[in-house]
XYZ file of C-alpha atoms in Angstrom:
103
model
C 52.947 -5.222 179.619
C 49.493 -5.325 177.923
C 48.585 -2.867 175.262
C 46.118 -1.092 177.929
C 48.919 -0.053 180.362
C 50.735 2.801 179.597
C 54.295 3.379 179.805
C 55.382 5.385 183.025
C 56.319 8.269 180.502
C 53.106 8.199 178.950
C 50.916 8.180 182.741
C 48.473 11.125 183.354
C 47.016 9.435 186.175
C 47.036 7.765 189.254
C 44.818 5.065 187.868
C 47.202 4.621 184.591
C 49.921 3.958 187.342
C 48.531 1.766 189.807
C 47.210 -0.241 186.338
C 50.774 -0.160 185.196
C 52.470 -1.222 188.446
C 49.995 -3.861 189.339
C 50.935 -5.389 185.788
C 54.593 -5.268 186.065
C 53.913 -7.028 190.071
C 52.189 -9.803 187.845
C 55.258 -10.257 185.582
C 57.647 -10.139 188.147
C 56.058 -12.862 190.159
C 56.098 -14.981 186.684
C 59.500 -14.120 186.232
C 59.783 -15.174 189.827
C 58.302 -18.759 189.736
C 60.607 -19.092 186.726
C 63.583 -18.413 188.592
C 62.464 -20.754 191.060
C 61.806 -23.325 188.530
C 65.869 -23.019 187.725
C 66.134 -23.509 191.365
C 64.532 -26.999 191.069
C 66.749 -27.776 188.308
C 69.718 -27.140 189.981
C 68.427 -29.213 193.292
C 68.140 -32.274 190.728
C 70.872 -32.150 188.784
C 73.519 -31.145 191.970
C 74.785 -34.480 193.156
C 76.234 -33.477 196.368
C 74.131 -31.581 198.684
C 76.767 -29.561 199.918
C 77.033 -27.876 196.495
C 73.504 -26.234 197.246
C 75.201 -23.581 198.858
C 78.222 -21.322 196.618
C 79.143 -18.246 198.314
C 81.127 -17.206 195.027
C 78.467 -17.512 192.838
C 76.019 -15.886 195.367
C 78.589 -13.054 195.409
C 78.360 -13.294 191.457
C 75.234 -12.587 191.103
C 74.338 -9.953 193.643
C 77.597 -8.236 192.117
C 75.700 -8.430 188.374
C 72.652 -7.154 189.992
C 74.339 -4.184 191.712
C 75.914 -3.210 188.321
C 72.583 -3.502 186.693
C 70.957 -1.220 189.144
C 73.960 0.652 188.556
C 73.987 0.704 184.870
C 70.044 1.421 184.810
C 69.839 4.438 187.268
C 68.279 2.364 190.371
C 68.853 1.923 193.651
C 72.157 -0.575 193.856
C 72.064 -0.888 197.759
C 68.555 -1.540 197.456
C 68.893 -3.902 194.474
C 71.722 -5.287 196.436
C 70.230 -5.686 199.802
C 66.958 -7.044 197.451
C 68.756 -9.783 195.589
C 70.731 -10.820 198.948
C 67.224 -11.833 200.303
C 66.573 -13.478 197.112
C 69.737 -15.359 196.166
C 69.205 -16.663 200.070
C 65.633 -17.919 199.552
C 66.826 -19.603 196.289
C 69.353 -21.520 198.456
C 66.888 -22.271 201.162
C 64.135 -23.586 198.096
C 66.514 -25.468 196.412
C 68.160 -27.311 199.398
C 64.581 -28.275 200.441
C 63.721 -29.223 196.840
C 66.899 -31.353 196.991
C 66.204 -33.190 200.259
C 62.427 -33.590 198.468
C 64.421 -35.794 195.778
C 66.470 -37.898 197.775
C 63.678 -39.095 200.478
C-alpha cells in the first residue's frame, strides 16, 4: 500500500479505512490479472487439452489456501468456498485461452 494509507492498526477513521480498503481492492485485482496471466501460460504450454482440468491440483491449492486462512486467523470456509470459485474460473479462462491458441 501507498505511504498515505494507513495500516488497519493505525485507522482513526472511516475515511482512513475506506482509503485503505479501496487500495488493497486495487492490488488484489493486480495480483488478480497476474494470476490470470499464469493461466495463459499454462493454456500455451499444456499440449493436451484435457490436461486443462486437474482435480488434484485444484484440491491442492484450495487445501494451501484453507491452511493459510487457517494459519493467518481468517475465515477458512470462506477462503475455501472463495478460492473454489476462483480455481474454477482459472479453469474456465484457461480452457478458453487454450481453444484461442489452437483455432
Amino acid at each position: 500500500m501507498s505511504d498515505t494509507v494507513k495500516a488497519p492498526e493505525d485507522c482513526t477513521t472511516m475515511a482512513e479505512v475506506r482509503a485503505g480498503v479501496d487500495a488493497l481492492d486495487r492490488e488484489l485485482i493486480e495480483l488478480f490479472a497476474r494470476r490470470f496471466g499464469y493461466m495463459r501460460a499454462a493454456a500455451r504450454i499444456k499440449p493436451d487439452r484435457a490436461m486443462v482440468r486437474d482435480e488434484a491440483r485444484k484440491a491442492q491449492v484450495i487445501a494451501q489456501a484453507k491452511e493459510a486462512a487457517f494459519e493467518l486467523g481468517v475465515p477458512v470456509g470462506l477462503i475455501g468456498d472463495f478460492w473454489d470459485r476462483l480455481v474454477e474460473a482459472s479453469i474456465a479462462y484457461e480452457g478458453e485461452h487454450w481453444d484461442l491458441l489452437r483455432r
